[in-house]
Amino acid sequence: MLTGDSTPQPHELLRAHVLITTPEKWDGISRNWQNRSYVKKIGLMAIDEIHLLGQDRGPILEVIVSRMRYITTHTDVHTRIVGLSTALANAHDLADWLGIQGGIGMYNFSPALRPVTLEVHVSGFPGKHYCPRMNSMNKPTYAAITTYSPEKPVIVFVSSRRQTRLTAIDLIAYAVRDGHAKRFVRMDEAELEYALKQVRDQNVLYALTYGIGLHHAGLNSNDRLIVLAR
């Protein structure tokens, strides 16, 4: 595993069959690929969330894909590149950029192939400014949860660490207003109390008390494990 917190020794990387890393880390390592044999041995590079090409990390993804394709032309190893994404508006353009010829090797799976049936409900929210727009989405989010998934687990994606806390606070407030403060709690009271005693982050502690977990890159490992386990 290659991250900002963990960098194994070169001989350990050379013996590894699978490397898990971030785009930023691989960008830094692969720049000196001529002197790193484990980079030249890569036969498959899988990129999750490849639609991030259109966002802040896009330039880094472009660089590492282009560099790996360049390395392939200068070594005896043919590197296969696999890009994964939940949704792409320009899949054919991306396939051309990755060197996929004639559409062979590009797979677009319809929702009908999901093992669990998926219903899609789309709501639009006007507003140019980020914070007011995000705040306006919390009440409809609560309504959607109580309407479409009142008894099953729900995941709500937001765009920042701060927004995880703000969204959780609003969802709790709406539940309290409805007279069902613990409506999101899905575990035994004793088990919940045991988990809460181990939580260090006060925001996580508050949200978890009402059955809502917070998950983002800023969590310490202890709190992250508790949230994921519950």
CSV table of C-alpha atoms in Angstrom, one decimal, residues 1-10 12-13 25 29 38:
chain,number,residue,atom,x,y,z
A,1,MET,CA,0.0,0.0,0.0
A,2,LEU,CA,1.4,3.4,-1.1
A,3,THR,CA,0.0,6.4,0.6
A,4,GLY,CA,1.3,9.6,2.2
A,5,ASP,CA,1.5,7.8,5.5
A,6,SER,CA,3.0,4.5,4.3
A,7,THR,CA,5.8,3.8,1.8
A,8,PRO,CA,7.2,0.3,1.8
A,9,GLN,CA,10.8,-0.4,0.8
A,10,PRO,CA,11.6,-0.8,-3.0
A,12,GLU,CA,9.0,-5.1,-0.8
A,13,LEU,CA,7.2,-3.3,-3.7
A,25,LYS,CA,1.4,9.1,-4.8
A,29,ILE,CA,6.7,7.6,-7.9
A,38,TYR,CA,8.5,-2.2,-10.0
